[in-house]
CSV table of C-alpha atoms in Angstrom, one decimal:
chain,number,residue,atom,x,y,z
A,1,UNK,CA,-17.1,16.2,17.7
A,2,UNK,CA,-20.3,16.1,19.7
A,3,UNK,CA,-23.6,14.4,19.2
A,4,UNK,CA,-26.3,16.6,17.5
A,5,UNK,CA,-29.7,16.2,15.9
A,6,UNK,CA,-28.2,15.8,12.4
A,7,UNK,CA,-26.1,12.7,13.1
A,8,UNK,CA,-28.8,10.1,13.8
A,9,UNK,CA,-28.3,8.4,10.4
A,10,UNK,CA,-26.0,8.7,7.4
A,11,UNK,CA,-28.6,10.2,5.1
A,12,UNK,CA,-29.4,13.3,7.2
A,13,UNK,CA,-27.9,16.5,5.9
A,14,UNK,CA,-27.0,19.3,8.4
A,15,UNK,CA,-27.9,22.9,7.4
A,16,UNK,CA,-24.2,23.4,6.7
A,17,UNK,CA,-24.2,20.6,4.1
A,18,UNK,CA,-22.4,18.0,6.2
A,19,UNK,CA,-22.9,14.3,6.7
A,20,UNK,CA,-21.8,13.8,10.3
A,21,UNK,CA,-21.8,10.0,10.2
A,22,UNK,CA,-19.3,10.1,7.3
A,23,UNK,CA,-17.2,12.5,9.2
A,24,UNK,CA,-17.2,10.2,12.2
A,25,UNK,CA,-16.0,7.3,10.0
A,26,UNK,CA,-13.1,9.5,8.8
A,27,UNK,CA,-12.3,10.3,12.4
A,28,UNK,CA,-12.0,6.6,13.1
A,29,UNK,CA,-9.3,6.5,10.4
A,30,UNK,CA,-7.4,9.3,12.2
A,31,UNK,CA,-7.5,7.2,15.4
A,32,UNK,CA,-6.1,4.1,13.9
A,33,UNK,CA,-2.4,3.0,13.8
A,34,UNK,CA,-0.3,4.9,11.3
A,35,UNK,CA,0.0,3.5,7.8
A,36,UNK,CA,2.4,4.9,5.1
A,37,UNK,CA,2.8,4.4,1.3
A,38,UNK,CA,5.5,5.6,-1.1
A,39,UNK,CA,6.0,4.9,-4.8
A,40,UNK,CA,8.7,5.3,-7.3
A,41,UNK,CA,8.6,4.5,-11.1
A,42,UNK,CA,9.2,0.8,-10.4
A,43,UNK,CA,8.2,0.0,-6.8
A,44,UNK,CA,5.6,0.7,-4.2
A,45,UNK,CA,6.4,0.3,-0.5
A,46,UNK,CA,3.7,0.1,2.2
A,47,UNK,CA,4.5,0.3,5.9
A,48,UNK,CA,2.4,0.3,9.1
A,49,UNK,CA,2.6,0.5,12.9
A,50,UNK,CA,1.1,-2.6,14.4
A,51,UNK,CA,1.4,-2.3,18.2
A,52,UNK,CA,-0.5,-4.8,20.4
A,53,UNK,CA,-3.0,-3.3,22.9
A,54,UNK,CA,-1.6,-5.6,25.6
A,55,UNK,CA,1.6,-7.5,26.3
A,56,UNK,CA,-0.5,-10.7,26.4
A,57,UNK,CA,-2.0,-10.3,23.0
A,58,UNK,CA,-0.8,-10.3,19.4
A,59,UNK,CA,-1.1,-7.3,17.1
A,60,UNK,CA,-3.8,-6.9,14.4
A,61,UNK,CA,-2.7,-7.4,10.8
A,62,UNK,CA,-2.6,-4.0,9.0
A,63,UNK,CA,-1.2,-4.9,5.6
A,64,UNK,CA,-2.9,-7.4,3.3
A,65,UNK,CA,-1.9,-9.0,0.0
A,66,UNK,CA,-4.7,-8.6,-2.6
A,67,UNK,CA,-3.0,-10.1,-5.6
A,68,UNK,CA,0.6,-10.6,-6.8
A,69,UNK,CA,0.6,-7.0,-8.1
A,70,UNK,CA,-1.6,-5.3,-5.5
A,71,UNK,CA,-1.5,-4.9,-1.7
A,72,UNK,CA,-3.3,-2.7,0.8
A,73,UNK,CA,-2.4,-1.0,4.1
A,74,UNK,CA,-5.2,0.1,6.5
A,75,UNK,CA,-5.9,2.4,9.3
A,76,UNK,CA,-9.0,2.5,11.4
A,77,UNK,CA,-11.5,-0.3,12.1
A,78,UNK,CA,-9.5,-3.4,11.4
A,79,UNK,CA,-12.6,-5.6,10.8
A,80,UNK,CA,-13.8,-3.4,8.0
A,81,UNK,CA,-10.4,-3.4,6.4
A,82,UNK,CA,-10.3,-7.2,6.5
A,83,UNK,CA,-13.8,-7.4,4.8
A,84,UNK,CA,-12.8,-4.9,2.1
A,85,UNK,CA,-9.5,-6.6,1.4
A,86,UNK,CA,-11.4,-9.8,0.9
A,87,UNK,CA,-13.7,-8.0,-1.6
A,88,UNK,CA,-10.7,-6.7,-3.5
A,89,UNK,CA,-9.2,-10.2,-3.6
A,90,UNK,CA,-12.4,-11.6,-5.0
A,91,UNK,CA,-12.6,-8.9,-7.7
A,92,UNK,CA,-9.0,-9.7,-8.8
A,93,UNK,CA,-9.7,-13.4,-9.0
A,94,UNK,CA,-12.9,-12.8,-11.1
A,95,UNK,CA,-11.2,-10.4,-13.5
A,96,UNK,CA,-8.3,-12.8,-13.9
A,97,UNK,CA,-10.7,-15.7,-14.6
A,98,UNK,CA,-12.7,-13.7,-17.1
A,99,UNK,CA,-9.9,-11.9,-19.0
A,100,UNK,CA,-6.8,-13.9,-18.2
A,101,UNK,CA,-4.9,-10.8,-17.2
A,102,UNK,CA,-4.2,-8.7,-14.1
A,103,UNK,CA,-6.9,-6.3,-12.9
A,104,UNK,CA,-5.6,-2.7,-13.4
A,105,UNK,CA,-5.0,-0.9,-10.1
A,106,UNK,CA,-7.1,2.1,-11.0
A,107,UNK,CA,-10.1,0.1,-11.9
A,108,UNK,CA,-10.0,-1.8,-8.6
A,109,UNK,CA,-9.8,1.4,-6.7
A,110,UNK,CA,-12.8,2.8,-8.5
A,111,UNK,CA,-14.8,-0.3,-7.6
A,112,UNK,CA,-13.8,0.0,-4.0
A,113,UNK,CA,-14.7,3.7,-3.9
A,114,UNK,CA,-18.1,2.9,-5.4
A,115,UNK,CA,-18.7,0.2,-2.7
A,116,UNK,CA,-17.8,2.7,0.0
A,117,UNK,CA,-20.0,5.5,-1.5
A,118,UNK,CA,-23.1,3.3,-1.4
A,119,UNK,CA,-22.8,3.1,2.4
A,120,UNK,CA,-23.2,6.9,2.5
A,121,UNK,CA,-26.5,6.8,0.6
A,122,UNK,CA,-28.4,4.1,2.5
A,123,UNK,CA,-30.0,4.7,5.9
A,124,UNK,CA,-29.7,1.1,6.9
A,125,UNK,CA,-26.0,1.0,6.3
A,126,UNK,CA,-23.0,2.7,7.9
A,127,UNK,CA,-19.8,4.0,6.3
A,128,UNK,CA,-16.8,1.8,6.5
A,129,UNK,CA,-14.6,3.1,9.3
A,130,UNK,CA,-11.3,2.4,7.6
A,131,UNK,CA,-8.9,4.2,5.2
A,132,UNK,CA,-7.0,2.1,2.7
A,133,UNK,CA,-3.7,2.8,1.0
A,134,UNK,CA,-3.8,0.7,-2.2
A,135,UNK,CA,-0.4,0.1,-3.8
A,136,UNK,CA,0.2,-1.8,-7.0
A,137,UNK,CA,1.9,-2.2,-10.3
A,138,UNK,CA,0.2,-2.6,-13.7
A,139,UNK,CA,1.0,-1.9,-17.4
A,140,UNK,CA,0.9,1.8,-16.8
A,141,UNK,CA,3.4,1.7,-13.9
A,142,UNK,CA,3.4,1.9,-10.1
A,143,UNK,CA,0.4,3.4,-8.4
A,144,UNK,CA,-0.5,4.5,-4.8
A,145,UNK,CA,-4.1,5.4,-4.0
A,146,UNK,CA,-5.9,6.5,-0.9
A,147,UNK,CA,-9.5,5.3,-0.5
A,148,UNK,CA,-11.5,7.4,2.0
A,149,UNK,CA,-14.7,6.2,3.9
A,150,UNK,CA,-16.6,9.0,2.1
A,151,UNK,CA,-16.1,7.2,-1.3
A,152,UNK,CA,-13.4,9.6,-2.5
A,153,UNK,CA,-10.1,8.3,-3.8
A,154,UNK,CA,-6.9,10.1,-4.6
A,155,UNK,CA,-3.6,9.1,-6.2
A,156,UNK,CA,-0.4,10.1,-4.4
A,157,UNK,CA,3.3,9.9,-4.8
A,158,UNK,CA,3.5,9.3,-1.0
A,159,UNK,CA,0.9,9.5,1.8
A,160,UNK,CA,0.3,8.7,5.4
A,161,UNK,CA,-2.9,8.0,7.4
A,162,UNK,CA,-3.7,7.2,11.0
A,163,UNK,CA,-2.7,8.6,14.3
A,164,UNK,CA,0.2,11.2,14.2
A,165,UNK,CA,0.4,10.8,10.5
A,166,UNK,CA,1.1,14.5,10.0
A,167,UNK,CA,4.7,14.0,11.2
A,168,UNK,CA,5.2,11.4,8.5
A,169,UNK,CA,3.6,13.7,5.9
A,170,UNK,CA,5.9,16.5,6.8
A,171,UNK,CA,8.9,14.2,6.3
A,172,UNK,CA,7.7,12.9,2.9
A,173,UNK,CA,6.7,16.4,1.7
A,174,UNK,CA,10.4,17.4,2.0
A,175,UNK,CA,11.6,14.4,0.0
A,176,UNK,CA,8.9,13.4,-2.4
A,177,UNK,CA,10.6,14.9,-5.4
A,178,UNK,CA,13.3,12.2,-5.1
A,179,UNK,CA,10.9,9.3,-4.7
A,180,UNK,CA,10.2,8.9,-8.5
A,181,UNK,CA,13.9,8.0,-9.2
A,182,UNK,CA,14.5,6.2,-5.9
A,183,UNK,CA,15.8,2.6,-5.7
A,184,UNK,CA,14.0,-0.1,-3.9
A,185,UNK,CA,16.3,0.2,-0.9
A,186,UNK,CA,16.1,3.9,-0.7
A,187,UNK,CA,12.3,3.8,-0.8
A,188,UNK,CA,12.2,1.3,2.1
A,189,UNK,CA,14.6,3.5,4.0
A,190,UNK,CA,12.4,6.6,3.5
A,191,UNK,CA,9.3,4.5,4.6
A,192,UNK,CA,11.1,3.5,7.8
A,193,UNK,CA,12.2,7.1,8.5
A,194,UNK,CA,8.6,8.4,7.9
A,195,UNK,CA,7.2,5.6,10.1
A,196,UNK,CA,9.7,6.5,12.9
A,197,UNK,CA,8.3,10.1,12.8
A,198,UNK,CA,4.9,8.8,13.9
A,199,UNK,CA,6.3,7.2,17.0
A,200,UNK,CA,7.1,10.4,18.8
A,201,UNK,CA,10.5,9.4,20.1
A,202,UNK,CA,9.8,5.7,20.7
A,203,UNK,CA,12.4,3.4,19.3
A,204,UNK,CA,11.5,1.8,16.0
A,205,UNK,CA,11.9,-2.0,15.9
A,206,UNK,CA,10.7,-4.8,13.6
A,207,UNK,CA,8.3,-6.0,16.3
A,208,UNK,CA,6.1,-2.9,16.0
A,209,UNK,CA,6.1,-2.3,12.3
A,210,UNK,CA,5.3,-4.1,9.0
A,211,UNK,CA,6.8,-3.4,5.6
A,212,UNK,CA,5.7,-4.7,2.3
A,213,UNK,CA,7.0,-4.2,-1.3
A,214,UNK,CA,5.8,-4.7,-4.8
A,215,UNK,CA,7.7,-3.8,-8.0
A,216,UNK,CA,8.8,-4.8,-11.4
A,217,UNK,CA,9.8,-8.4,-11.3
A,218,UNK,CA,8.9,-8.6,-7.6
A,219,UNK,CA,5.4,-9.8,-6.5
A,220,UNK,CA,3.8,-8.2,-3.5
A,221,UNK,CA,5.2,-9.6,-0.3
A,222,UNK,CA,5.6,-8.6,3.3
A,223,UNK,CA,9.2,-8.5,4.5
A,224,UNK,CA,10.1,-10.8,7.4
A,225,UNK,CA,11.0,-9.3,10.8
A,226,UNK,CA,14.7,-10.2,10.5
A,227,UNK,CA,15.0,-8.4,7.2
A,228,UNK,CA,13.3,-5.3,8.5
A,229,UNK,CA,15.4,-5.3,11.7
A,230,UNK,CA,18.5,-5.6,9.7
A,231,UNK,CA,17.5,-2.6,7.6
A,232,UNK,CA,16.7,-0.6,10.7
A,233,UNK,CA,20.1,-1.5,12.2
A,234,UNK,CA,21.9,-0.6,9.0
A,235,UNK,CA,20.5,2.9,8.8
A,236,UNK,CA,21.2,3.6,12.5
A,237,UNK,CA,24.8,2.3,12.2
A,238,UNK,CA,25.3,4.6,9.2
A,239,UNK,CA,24.4,7.5,11.5
A,240,UNK,CA,21.8,8.9,9.1
A,241,UNK,CA,19.2,11.3,10.6
A,242,UNK,CA,15.9,11.8,9.0
A,243,UNK,CA,15.6,15.4,7.6
A,244,UNK,CA,12.3,15.7,9.5
A,245,UNK,CA,14.3,16.0,12.7
A,246,UNK,CA,15.4,19.4,11.6
A,247,UNK,CA,13.6,22.6,12.6
A,248,UNK,CA,10.2,22.5,10.8
A,249,UNK,CA,8.3,25.6,9.8
A,250,UNK,CA,5.3,26.3,12.1
A,251,UNK,CA,2.7,26.4,9.3
A,252,UNK,CA,2.9,23.0,7.6
A,253,UNK,CA,-0.1,23.6,5.5
A,254,UNK,CA,-2.5,21.0,4.1
A,255,UNK,CA,-1.8,18.1,1.7
A,256,UNK,CA,-2.3,19.0,-2.0
A,257,UNK,CA,-4.7,16.5,-3.6
A,258,UNK,CA,-5.3,16.1,-7.4
A,259,UNK,CA,-8.5,17.6,-8.7
A,260,UNK,CA,-9.0,19.9,-5.8
A,261,UNK,CA,-11.8,17.8,-4.3
A,262,UNK,CA,-12.8,18.6,-0.7
A,263,UNK,CA,-13.4,15.7,1.6
A,264,UNK,CA,-16.2,16.1,4.2
A,265,UNK,CA,-14.9,16.7,7.7
A,266,UNK,CA,-11.5,17.8,6.6
A,267,UNK,CA,-10.7,19.4,10.0
A,268,UNK,CA,-7.2,19.6,11.3
A,269,UNK,CA,-6.1,16.4,12.8
A,270,UNK,CA,-5.6,16.6,16.5
A,271,UNK,CA,-3.7,14.3,18.9
A,272,UNK,CA,-5.2,10.9,18.4
A,273,UNK,CA,-3.2,9.0,21.0
A,274,UNK,CA,-5.6,9.9,23.8
A,275,UNK,CA,-8.9,8.2,24.0
A,276,UNK,CA,-8.0,5.8,21.2
A,277,UNK,CA,-11.0,3.9,19.9
A,278,UNK,CA,-11.3,0.2,20.7
A,279,UNK,CA,-10.6,-0.7,17.0
A,280,UNK,CA,-7.1,0.6,17.2
A,281,UNK,CA,-5.4,-2.7,18.1
């Protein structure tokens, strides 16, 4: 992407019908650390890569608890993700106080999308440069949504965002038909395998990843490093190889999204590990 006369503010349309500032925000999501979400009928698993940008610093938190039944994983500008997760937390508290019940996941996602969309219509604002995977459980079952900086939102069985996320998508596209009936342990296993695909050969350890779970009878919580490392070791000892390691077809195609909506700037994702934006910490 290059600077042009139509990207000076978010309300300027190009002759091709594009809003470049929104597309730039979506590009920030592609440059962030990878985040993955999977759901079955009873559980939702969120996982993220959280590398530190220096050996002397700690990593930025990529998964946030919103309520006992909702959590979120982010990719992109971490500060924006922190602000939006705090907004979501506030909405859940207000709903619980008013109605003495849990806020439905779908309603919260719509409110979040509306908040993001307003930033694409005001010249004195900028779009949020963060993508959010919202996982939760309510009376209608387990849900996984992706909220885009453009204000669009989509529900998925499994999805990945961030740098090199296409490798994880390829793995999940091959196995998603089994996710609905998967157990909690198998869902975590698939999440770790998909996360490993984004590392391009680097060894997966508990120090560079975070895994969180929510399900029936299980409040949203982040697994401790010892538990995650034990799971990684167990799968490696078993000698299981992720199916994504097999020869993949050259044309992987795009991700099917409900409703057939087209997101602005839906260009093919290129290598995002070079020239990574400063927000990718």
